[in-house]
Coordinates of C-alpha atoms and ligand atoms in Angstrom, one line a residue:
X1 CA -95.1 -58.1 -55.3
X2 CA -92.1 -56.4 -54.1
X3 CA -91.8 -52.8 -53.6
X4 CA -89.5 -52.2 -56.8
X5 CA -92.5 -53.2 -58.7
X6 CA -94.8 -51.1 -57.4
X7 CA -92.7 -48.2 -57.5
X8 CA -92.5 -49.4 -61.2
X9 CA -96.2 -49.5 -61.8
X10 CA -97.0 -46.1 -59.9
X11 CA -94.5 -44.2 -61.9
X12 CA -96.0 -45.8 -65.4
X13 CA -99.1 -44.8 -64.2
X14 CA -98.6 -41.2 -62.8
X15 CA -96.2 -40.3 -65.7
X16 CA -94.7 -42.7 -68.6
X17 CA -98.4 -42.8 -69.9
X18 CA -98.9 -38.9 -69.7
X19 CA -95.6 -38.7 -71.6
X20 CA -96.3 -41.3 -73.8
X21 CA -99.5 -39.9 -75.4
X22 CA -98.1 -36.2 -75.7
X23 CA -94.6 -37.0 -77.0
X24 CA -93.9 -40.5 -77.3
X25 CA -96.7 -40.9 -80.5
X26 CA -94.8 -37.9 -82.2
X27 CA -91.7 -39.5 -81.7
X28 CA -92.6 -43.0 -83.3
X29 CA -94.7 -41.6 -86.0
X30 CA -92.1 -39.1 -87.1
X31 CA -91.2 -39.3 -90.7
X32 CA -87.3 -40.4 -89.4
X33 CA -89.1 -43.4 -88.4
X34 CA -92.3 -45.4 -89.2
X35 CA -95.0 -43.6 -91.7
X36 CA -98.3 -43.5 -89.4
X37 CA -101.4 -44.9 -90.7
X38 CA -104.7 -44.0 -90.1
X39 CA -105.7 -46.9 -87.6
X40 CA -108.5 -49.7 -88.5
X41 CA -107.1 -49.4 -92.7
X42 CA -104.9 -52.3 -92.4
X43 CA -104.5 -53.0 -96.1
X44 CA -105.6 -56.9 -95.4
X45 CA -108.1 -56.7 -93.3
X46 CA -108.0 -60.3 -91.4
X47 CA -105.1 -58.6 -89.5
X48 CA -107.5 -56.6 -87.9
X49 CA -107.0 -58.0 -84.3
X50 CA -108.8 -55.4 -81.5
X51 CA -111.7 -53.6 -81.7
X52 CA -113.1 -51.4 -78.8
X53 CA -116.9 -50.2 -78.5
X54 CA -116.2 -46.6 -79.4
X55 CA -115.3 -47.6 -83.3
X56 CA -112.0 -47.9 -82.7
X57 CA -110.5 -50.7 -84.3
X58 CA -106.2 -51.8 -85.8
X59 CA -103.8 -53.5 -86.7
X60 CA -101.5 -54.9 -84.4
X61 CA -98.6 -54.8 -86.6
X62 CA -98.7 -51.0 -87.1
X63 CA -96.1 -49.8 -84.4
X64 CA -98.6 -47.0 -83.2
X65 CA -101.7 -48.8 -83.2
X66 CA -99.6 -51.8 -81.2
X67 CA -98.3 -49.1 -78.9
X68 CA -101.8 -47.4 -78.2
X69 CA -103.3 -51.1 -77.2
X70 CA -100.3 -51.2 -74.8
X71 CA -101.2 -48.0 -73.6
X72 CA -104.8 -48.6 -73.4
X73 CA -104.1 -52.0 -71.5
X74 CA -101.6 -50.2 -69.2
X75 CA -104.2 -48.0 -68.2
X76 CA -106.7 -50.4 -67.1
X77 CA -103.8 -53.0 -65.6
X78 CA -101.3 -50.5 -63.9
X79 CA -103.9 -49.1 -61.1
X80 CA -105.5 -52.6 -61.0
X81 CA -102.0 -53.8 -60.2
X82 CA -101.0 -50.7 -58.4
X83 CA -104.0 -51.3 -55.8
X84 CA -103.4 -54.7 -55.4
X85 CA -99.4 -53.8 -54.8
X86 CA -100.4 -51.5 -51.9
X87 CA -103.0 -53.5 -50.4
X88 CA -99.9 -57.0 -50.2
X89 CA -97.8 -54.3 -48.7
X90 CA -100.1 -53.1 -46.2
X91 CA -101.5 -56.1 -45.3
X92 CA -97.4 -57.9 -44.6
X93 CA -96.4 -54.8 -43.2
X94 CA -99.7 -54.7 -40.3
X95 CA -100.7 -58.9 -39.9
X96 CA -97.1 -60.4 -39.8
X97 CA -97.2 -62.0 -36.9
X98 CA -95.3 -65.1 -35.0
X99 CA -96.0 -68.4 -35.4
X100 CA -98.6 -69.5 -31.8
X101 CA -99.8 -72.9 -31.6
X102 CA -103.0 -73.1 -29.9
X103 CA -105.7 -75.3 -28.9
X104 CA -107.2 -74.2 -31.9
X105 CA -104.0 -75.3 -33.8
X106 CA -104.6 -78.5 -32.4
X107 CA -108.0 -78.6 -33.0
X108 CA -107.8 -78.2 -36.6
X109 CA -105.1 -80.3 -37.3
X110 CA -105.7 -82.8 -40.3
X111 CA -103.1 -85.6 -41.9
X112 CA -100.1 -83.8 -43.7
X113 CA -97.6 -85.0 -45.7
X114 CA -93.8 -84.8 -46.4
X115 CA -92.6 -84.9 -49.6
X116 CA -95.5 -85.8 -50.6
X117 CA -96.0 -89.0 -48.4
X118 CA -98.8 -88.7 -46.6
X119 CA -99.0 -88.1 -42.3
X120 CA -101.6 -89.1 -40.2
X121 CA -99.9 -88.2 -36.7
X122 CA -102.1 -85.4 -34.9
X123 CA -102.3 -85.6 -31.9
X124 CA -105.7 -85.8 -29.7
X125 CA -107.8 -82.4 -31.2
X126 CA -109.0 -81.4 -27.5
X127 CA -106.1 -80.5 -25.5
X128 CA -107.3 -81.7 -21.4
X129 CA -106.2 -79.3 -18.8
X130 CA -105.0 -76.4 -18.4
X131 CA -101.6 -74.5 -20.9
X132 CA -99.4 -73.5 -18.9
X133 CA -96.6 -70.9 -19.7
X134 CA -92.9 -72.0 -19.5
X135 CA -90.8 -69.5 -17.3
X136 CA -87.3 -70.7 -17.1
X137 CA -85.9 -70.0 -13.7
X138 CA -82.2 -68.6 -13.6
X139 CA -80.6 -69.7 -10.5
X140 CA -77.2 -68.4 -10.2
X141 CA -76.4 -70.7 -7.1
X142 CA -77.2 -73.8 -8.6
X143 CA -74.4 -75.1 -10.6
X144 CA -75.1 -75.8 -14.5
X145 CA -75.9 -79.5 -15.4
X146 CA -73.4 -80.4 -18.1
X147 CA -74.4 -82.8 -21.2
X148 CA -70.9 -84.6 -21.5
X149 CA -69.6 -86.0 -25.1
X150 CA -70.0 -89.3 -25.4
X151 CA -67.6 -90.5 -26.7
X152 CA -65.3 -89.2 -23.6
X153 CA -67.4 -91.1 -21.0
X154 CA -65.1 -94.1 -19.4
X155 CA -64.9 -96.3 -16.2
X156 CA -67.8 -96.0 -14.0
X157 CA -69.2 -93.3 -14.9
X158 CA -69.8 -94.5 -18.6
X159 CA -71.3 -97.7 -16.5
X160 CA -73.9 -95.6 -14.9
X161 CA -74.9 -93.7 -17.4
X162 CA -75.7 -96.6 -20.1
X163 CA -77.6 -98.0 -17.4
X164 CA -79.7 -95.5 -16.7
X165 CA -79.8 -94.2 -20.2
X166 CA -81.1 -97.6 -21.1
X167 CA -84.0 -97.8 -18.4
X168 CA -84.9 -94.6 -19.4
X169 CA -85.9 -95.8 -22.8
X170 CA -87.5 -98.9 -21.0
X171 CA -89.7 -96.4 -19.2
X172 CA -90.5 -94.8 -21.9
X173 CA -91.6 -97.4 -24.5
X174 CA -93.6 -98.9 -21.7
X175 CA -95.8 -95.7 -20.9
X176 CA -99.2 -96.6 -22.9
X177 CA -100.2 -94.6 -26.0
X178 CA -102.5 -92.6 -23.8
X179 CA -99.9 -91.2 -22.4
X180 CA -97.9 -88.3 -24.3
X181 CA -94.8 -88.8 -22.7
X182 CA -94.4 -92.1 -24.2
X183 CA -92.1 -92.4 -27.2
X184 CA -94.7 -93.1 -29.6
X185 CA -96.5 -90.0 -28.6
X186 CA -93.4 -87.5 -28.6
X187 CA -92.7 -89.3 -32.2
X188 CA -96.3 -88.3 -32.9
X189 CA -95.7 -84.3 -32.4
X190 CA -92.8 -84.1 -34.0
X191 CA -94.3 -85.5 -36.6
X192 CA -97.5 -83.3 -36.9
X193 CA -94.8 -80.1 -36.4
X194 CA -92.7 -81.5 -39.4
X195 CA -95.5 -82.5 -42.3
X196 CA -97.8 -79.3 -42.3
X197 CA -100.7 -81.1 -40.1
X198 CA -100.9 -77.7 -37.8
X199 CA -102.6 -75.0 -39.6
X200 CA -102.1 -71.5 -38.8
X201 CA -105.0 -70.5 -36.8
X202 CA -107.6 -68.9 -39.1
X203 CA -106.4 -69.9 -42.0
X204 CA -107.4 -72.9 -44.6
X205 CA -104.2 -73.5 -45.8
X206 CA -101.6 -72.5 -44.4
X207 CA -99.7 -74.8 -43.1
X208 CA -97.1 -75.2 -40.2
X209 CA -93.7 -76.8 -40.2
X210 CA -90.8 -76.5 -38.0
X211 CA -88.3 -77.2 -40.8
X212 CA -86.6 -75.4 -43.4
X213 CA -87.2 -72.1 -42.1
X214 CA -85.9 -70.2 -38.9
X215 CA -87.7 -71.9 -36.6
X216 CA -86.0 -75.0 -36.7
X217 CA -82.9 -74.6 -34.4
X218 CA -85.2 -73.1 -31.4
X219 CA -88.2 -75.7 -31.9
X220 CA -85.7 -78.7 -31.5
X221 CA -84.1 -77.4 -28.4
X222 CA -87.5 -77.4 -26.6
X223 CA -88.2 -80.9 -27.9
X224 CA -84.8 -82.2 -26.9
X225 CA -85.4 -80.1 -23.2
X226 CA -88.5 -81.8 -22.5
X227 CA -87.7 -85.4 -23.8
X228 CA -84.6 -85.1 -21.4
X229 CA -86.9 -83.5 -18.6
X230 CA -89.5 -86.9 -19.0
X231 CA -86.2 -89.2 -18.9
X232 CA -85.3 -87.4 -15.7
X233 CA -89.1 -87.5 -14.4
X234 CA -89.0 -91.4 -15.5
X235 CA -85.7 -92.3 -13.6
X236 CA -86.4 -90.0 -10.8
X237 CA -83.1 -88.3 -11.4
X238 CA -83.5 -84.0 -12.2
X239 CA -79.6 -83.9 -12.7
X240 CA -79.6 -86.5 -15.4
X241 CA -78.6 -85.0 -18.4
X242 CA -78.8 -86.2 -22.3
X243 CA -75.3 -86.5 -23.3
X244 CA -74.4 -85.2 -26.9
X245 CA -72.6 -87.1 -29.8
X246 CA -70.2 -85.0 -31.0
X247 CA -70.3 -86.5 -34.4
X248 CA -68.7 -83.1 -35.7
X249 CA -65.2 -84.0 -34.4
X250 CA -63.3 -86.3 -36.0
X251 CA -59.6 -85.4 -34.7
X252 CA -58.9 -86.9 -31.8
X253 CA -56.2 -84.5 -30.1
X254 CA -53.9 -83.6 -27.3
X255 CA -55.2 -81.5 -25.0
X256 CA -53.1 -78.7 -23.5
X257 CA -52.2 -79.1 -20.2
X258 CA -55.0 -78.0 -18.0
X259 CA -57.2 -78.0 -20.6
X260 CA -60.5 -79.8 -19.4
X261 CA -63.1 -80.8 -21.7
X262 CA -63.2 -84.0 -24.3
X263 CA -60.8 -84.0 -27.3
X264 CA -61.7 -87.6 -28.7
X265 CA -63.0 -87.7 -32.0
X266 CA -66.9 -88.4 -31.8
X267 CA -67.7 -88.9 -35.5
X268 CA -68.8 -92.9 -34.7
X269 CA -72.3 -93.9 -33.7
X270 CA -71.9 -93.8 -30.1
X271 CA -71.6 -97.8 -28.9
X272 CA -74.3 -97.3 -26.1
X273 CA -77.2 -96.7 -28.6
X274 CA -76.1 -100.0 -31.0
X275 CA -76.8 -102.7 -28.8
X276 CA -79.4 -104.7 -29.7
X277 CA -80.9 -106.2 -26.8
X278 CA -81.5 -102.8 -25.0
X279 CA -84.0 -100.0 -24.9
X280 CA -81.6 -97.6 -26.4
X281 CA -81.2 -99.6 -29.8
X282 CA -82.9 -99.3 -33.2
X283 CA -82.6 -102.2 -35.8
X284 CA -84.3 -100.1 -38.5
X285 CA -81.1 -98.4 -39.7
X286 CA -78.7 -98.3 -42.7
X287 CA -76.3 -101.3 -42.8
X288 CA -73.4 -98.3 -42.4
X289 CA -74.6 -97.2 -38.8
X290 CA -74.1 -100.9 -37.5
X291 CA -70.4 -100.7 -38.8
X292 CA -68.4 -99.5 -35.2
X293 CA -65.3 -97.8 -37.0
X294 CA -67.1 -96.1 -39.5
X295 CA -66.8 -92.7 -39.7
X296 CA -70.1 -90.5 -40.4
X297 CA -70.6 -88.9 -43.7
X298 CA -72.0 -85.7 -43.0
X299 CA -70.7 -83.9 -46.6
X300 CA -72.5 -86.0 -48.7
X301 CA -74.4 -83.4 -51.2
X302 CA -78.1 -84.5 -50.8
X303 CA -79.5 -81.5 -52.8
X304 CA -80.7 -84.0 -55.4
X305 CA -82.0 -86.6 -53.5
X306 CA -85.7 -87.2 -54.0
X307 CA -86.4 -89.1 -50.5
X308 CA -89.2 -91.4 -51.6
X309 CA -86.7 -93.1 -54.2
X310 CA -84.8 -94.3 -51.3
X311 CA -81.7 -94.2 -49.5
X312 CA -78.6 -92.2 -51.3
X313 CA -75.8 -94.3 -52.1
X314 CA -73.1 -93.2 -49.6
X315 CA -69.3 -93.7 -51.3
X316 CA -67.1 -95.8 -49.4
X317 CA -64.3 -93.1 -48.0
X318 CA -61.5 -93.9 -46.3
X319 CA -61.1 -92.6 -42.9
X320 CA -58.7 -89.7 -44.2
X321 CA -61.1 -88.7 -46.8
X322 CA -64.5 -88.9 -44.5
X323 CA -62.2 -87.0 -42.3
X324 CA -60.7 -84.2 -43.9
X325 CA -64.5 -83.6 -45.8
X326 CA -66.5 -83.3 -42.8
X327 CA -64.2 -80.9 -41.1
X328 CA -64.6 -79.0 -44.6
X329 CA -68.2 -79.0 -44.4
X330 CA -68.7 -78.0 -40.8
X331 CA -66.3 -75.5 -41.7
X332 CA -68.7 -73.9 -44.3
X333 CA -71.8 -74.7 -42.6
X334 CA -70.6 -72.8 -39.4
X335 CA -68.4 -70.4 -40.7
X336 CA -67.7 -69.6 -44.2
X337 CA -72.0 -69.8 -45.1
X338 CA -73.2 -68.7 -41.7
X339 CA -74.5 -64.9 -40.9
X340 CA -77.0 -64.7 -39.2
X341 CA -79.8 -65.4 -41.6
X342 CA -78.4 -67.9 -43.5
X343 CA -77.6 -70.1 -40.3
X344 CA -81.0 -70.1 -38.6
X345 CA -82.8 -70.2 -42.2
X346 CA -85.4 -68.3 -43.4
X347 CA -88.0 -66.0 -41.9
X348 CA -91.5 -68.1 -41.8
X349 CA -93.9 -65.7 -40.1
X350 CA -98.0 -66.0 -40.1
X351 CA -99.5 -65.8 -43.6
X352 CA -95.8 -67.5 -44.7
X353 CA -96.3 -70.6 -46.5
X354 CA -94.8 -73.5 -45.6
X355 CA -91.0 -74.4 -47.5
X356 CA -90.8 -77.3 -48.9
X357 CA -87.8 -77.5 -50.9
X358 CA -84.4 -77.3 -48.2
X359 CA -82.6 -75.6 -50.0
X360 CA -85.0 -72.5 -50.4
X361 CA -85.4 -72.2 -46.7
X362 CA -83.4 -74.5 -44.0
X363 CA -79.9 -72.9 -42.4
X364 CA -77.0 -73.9 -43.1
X365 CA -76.1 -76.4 -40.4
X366 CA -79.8 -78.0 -41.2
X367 CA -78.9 -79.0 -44.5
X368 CA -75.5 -79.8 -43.4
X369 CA -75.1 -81.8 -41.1
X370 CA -78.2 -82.2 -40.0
X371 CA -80.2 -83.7 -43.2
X372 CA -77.2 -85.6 -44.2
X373 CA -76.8 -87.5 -40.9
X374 CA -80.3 -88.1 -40.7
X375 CA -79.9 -89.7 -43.9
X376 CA -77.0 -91.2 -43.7
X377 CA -78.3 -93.1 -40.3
X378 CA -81.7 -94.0 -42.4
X379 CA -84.4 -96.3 -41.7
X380 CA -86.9 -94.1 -39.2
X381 CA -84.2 -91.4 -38.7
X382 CA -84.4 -90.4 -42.3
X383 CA -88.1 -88.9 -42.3
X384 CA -89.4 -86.7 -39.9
X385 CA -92.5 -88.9 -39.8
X386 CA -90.5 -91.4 -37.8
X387 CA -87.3 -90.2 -36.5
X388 CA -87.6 -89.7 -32.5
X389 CA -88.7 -93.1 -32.6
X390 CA -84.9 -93.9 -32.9
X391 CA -83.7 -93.1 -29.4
X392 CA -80.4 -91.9 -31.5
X393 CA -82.3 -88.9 -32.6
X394 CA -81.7 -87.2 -28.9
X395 CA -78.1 -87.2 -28.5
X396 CA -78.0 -85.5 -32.3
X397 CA -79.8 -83.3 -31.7
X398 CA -78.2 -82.3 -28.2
X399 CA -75.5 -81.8 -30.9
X400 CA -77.3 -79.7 -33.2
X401 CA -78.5 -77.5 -30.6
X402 CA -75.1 -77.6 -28.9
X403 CA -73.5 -75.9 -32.4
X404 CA -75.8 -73.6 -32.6
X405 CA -74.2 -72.1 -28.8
X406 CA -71.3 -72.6 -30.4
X407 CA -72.0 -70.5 -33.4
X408 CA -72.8 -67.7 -31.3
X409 CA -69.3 -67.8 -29.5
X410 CA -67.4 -68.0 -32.5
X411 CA -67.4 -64.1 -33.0
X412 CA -67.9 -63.1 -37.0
X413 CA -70.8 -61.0 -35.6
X414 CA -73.2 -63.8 -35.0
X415 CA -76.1 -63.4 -33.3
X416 CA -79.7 -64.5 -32.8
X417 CA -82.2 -62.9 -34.8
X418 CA -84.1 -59.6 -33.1
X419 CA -87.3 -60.0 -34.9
X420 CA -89.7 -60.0 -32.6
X421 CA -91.7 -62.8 -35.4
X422 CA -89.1 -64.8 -34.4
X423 CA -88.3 -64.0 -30.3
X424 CA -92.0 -64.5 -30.1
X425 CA -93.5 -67.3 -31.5
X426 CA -95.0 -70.2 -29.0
X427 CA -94.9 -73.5 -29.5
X428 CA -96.7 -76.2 -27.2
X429 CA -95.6 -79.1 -25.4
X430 CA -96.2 -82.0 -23.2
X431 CA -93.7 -81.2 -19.7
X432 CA -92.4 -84.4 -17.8
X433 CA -96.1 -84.5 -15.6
X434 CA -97.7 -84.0 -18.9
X435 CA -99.0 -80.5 -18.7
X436 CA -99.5 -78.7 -22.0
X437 CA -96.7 -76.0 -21.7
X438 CA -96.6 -72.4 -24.0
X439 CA -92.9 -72.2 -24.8
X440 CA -91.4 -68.8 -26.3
X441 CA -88.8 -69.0 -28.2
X442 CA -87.0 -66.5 -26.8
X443 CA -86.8 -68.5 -23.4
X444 CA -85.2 -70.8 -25.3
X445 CA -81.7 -68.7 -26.2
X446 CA -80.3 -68.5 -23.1
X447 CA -78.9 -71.9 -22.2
X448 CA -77.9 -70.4 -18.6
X449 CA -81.4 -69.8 -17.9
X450 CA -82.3 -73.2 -18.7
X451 CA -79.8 -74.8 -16.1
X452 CA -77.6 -76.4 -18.4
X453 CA -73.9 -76.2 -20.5
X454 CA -72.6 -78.7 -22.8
X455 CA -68.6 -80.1 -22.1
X456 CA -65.7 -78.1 -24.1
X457 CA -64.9 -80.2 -26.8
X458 CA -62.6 -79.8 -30.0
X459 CA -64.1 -77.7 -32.3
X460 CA -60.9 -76.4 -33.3
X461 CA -61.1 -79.6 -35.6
X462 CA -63.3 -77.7 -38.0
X463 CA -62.5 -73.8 -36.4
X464 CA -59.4 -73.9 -38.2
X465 CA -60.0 -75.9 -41.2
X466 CA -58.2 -74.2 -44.0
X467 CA -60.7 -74.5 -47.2
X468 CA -57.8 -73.4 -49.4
X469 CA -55.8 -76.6 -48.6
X470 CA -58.9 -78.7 -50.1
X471 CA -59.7 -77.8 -53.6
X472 CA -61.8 -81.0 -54.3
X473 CA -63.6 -81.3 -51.1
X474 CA -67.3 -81.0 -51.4
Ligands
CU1 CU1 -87.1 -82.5 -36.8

């Protein structure tokens, strides 16, 4: 109950009623008005509707008999609901508390669901070994590993890294179930983070997701920073780095001269993850991220998409079109929509129940174009029961997180959030020598601090979008 309303009842309670039965009586049954009658003489008497212990009996369609079972109800309901008011308010204001995931998260888990499909992914209840906390360790001397666009990777270095990206994934896939670096496994815990299998601790149901709410942008950097620390562990490599699709550009320009960075377009699937005889591919997918010059849709408006019917029917665009409405919609999603609540999504604190509906909770650039990629790639991608099992999920999300360091640069007066529900809450995961780790998300802010940048690339393709140029854009 918000405070408005109990403002409202405590004032109807303190002094409307006193009010009402010295003056407001008078006023009603004032010969300008309605002639009172004596109450309980309803000339036909089946319209005698109330009658109290004390005698006291009427009709309700007498105006002051009515009012005075009004009155007499308000008198029992409004401290009722004034206690109860008071109690909500103490009880947000003194146990709202972050999100912590802890071996007694784990140990109650149970199956979940999403949208209603059911989820049986939690991982094993007893968590082996000690948790250890994740410190990130700033080294200033150590120069920042850079993810790279890939879409700008060429000659021998594009050689290299397919090869090892590939072998990485062969690794991966080949680790046994057992073992919760494998892909199956880190499919598994996104999985019981996305479909409400963690409850929060001490509760019976309520339950946990890392979706639709603020959460989701921090959550998916650690699981993208760990996937890419097990790659590195796998190849023996700890300056590989998990290169980003920059599907958000679709305007391949001229650099100036001197500029560094990548200014290719990026909005295809990137080549390296579509070929079918290596570790990297993923048959299950829509027929549309198998076509190479195919731009992404990443406007399409999924608000009334109902999953579990099926894929949405993505229009055939032409290049222009595709091109001029995702720069539109990247626009809006990182600029025009995005302070700094609406871009992180909403607040989802203990005793917060979980959001299921996107629209009433995710940020901006989760809806778009987050949801909408993962739709538009389908087949595992499009659930969050199955989508790390698609090695493409990594380098998207490298992309997500990526915009959300690019959000903060933009100026507008974005920032992170302060609330210490937010800065606070712990999430756990399985490091590269899988060892539970307690991560913060406020650890998780600072890319510096985590020893890694991302390329310059051209977000001046959507910065300076002008909406007013595109009436009809999505
Ligand atoms: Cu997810």
């Amino acid at each position: 109950m918000s405070d408005f309303t109990s403002v409202a009842v405590l004032s109807w309670s303190l002094g409307l009623r006193r009010w009402w039965l010295s003056h407001g009586r008078e006023l009603i049954t004032s010969p300008f008005l309605v002639q009172p009658k004596a109450p309980g003489r309803s000339p036909a008497s089946n319209f005698i509707l109330f009658s109290f212990t004390d005698g006291y009996s009427g009709d309700l369609r007498d105006p002051t008999t009515f009012l005075d079972v009004l009155n007499i109800m308000a008198s029992i309901v409004a401290p009722v609901l004034f206690i109860q008011c008071l109690l909500s308010i103490l009880l947000t204001t003194t146990l709202a508390a972050p999100i912590n995931i802890t071996r007694e998260t784990f140990r109650t888990c149970r199956p979940g669901n999403w949208f209603g499909n059911p989820a049986d992914c939690c991982p094993p209840k007893v968590i082996k070994g000690p948790i250890v906390d994740f410190c990130p360790q700033y080294d200033a001397t150590k120069p920042l590993r850079v993810r790279k666009a890939l879409q700008c990777l060429s000659g021998h270095e594009l050689k290299t890294y397919t090869r090892k990206l590939e072998k990485g994934y062969a690794l991966m896939r080949a680790l046994p179930d057992s073992d919760p670096r494998s892909l199956k496994r880190q499919n598994e815990i996104h999985c019981a983070y996305g479909t409400g299998s963690f409850i929060q601790d001490g509760s019976t149901n309520l339950t946990i997701d890392v979706h639709i709410n603020w959460h989701f942008l921090p959550w998916h950097r650690m699981f993208v920073y760990f996937h890419e620390k097990i790659l590195q562990k796998l190849l023996g490599d700890p300056e590989f780095s998990l290169h980003f699709w920059n599907f958000d550009n679709s305007v391949t320009a001229t650099p100036r001269h001197g500029s560094r960075g990548c200014y290719k377009a990026g909005h295809f699937v990137p080549p390296m993850y579509n070929e079918p005889s290596k570790a990297t591919f993923e048959a299950n997918r829509s027929f549309m991220a198998f076509e190479p010059n195919r731009p992404v849709d990443i406007a399409f408006d999924l608000s009334q998409l109902n999953p579990l019917l099926g894929l949405p029917i993505f229009p055939n665009n032409t290049v222009e079109e595709q091109t001029r409405m995702n720069r539109e919609i990247m626009h809006r999603s990182m600029i025009t929509l995005a302070n700094t609540t609406s871009f992180f999504g909403k607040a989802y604190r203990v005793g917060d129940a979980r959001i299921l509906i996107p629209s009433a909770g995710s940020g901006t650039i989760e809806l778009w174009p987050h949801n909408t990629l993962h739709a538009y790639i389908g087949g595992w991608m499009m659930q969050p029961t199955t989508a790390p099992i698609d090695p493409l999920f990594y380098p998207f999300h490298a992309n997500m997180e990526r915009l959300w360091s690019v959000w903060r640069k933009l100026g507008y007066g974005n920032d992170d959030p302060t609330d210490p529900d937010w800065l606070d809450a712990t999430f756990l995961f399985w490091d590269e020598n899988a060892v539970m780790r307690r991560v913060k998300v406020r650890d998780f802010v600072d890319l510096n601090a985590l020893g890694y940048t991302f390329e310059e690339v051209n977000d001046a393709s959507w910065i300076f979008f002008d909406n007013s140029t595109s009436p009809g854009a999505p």
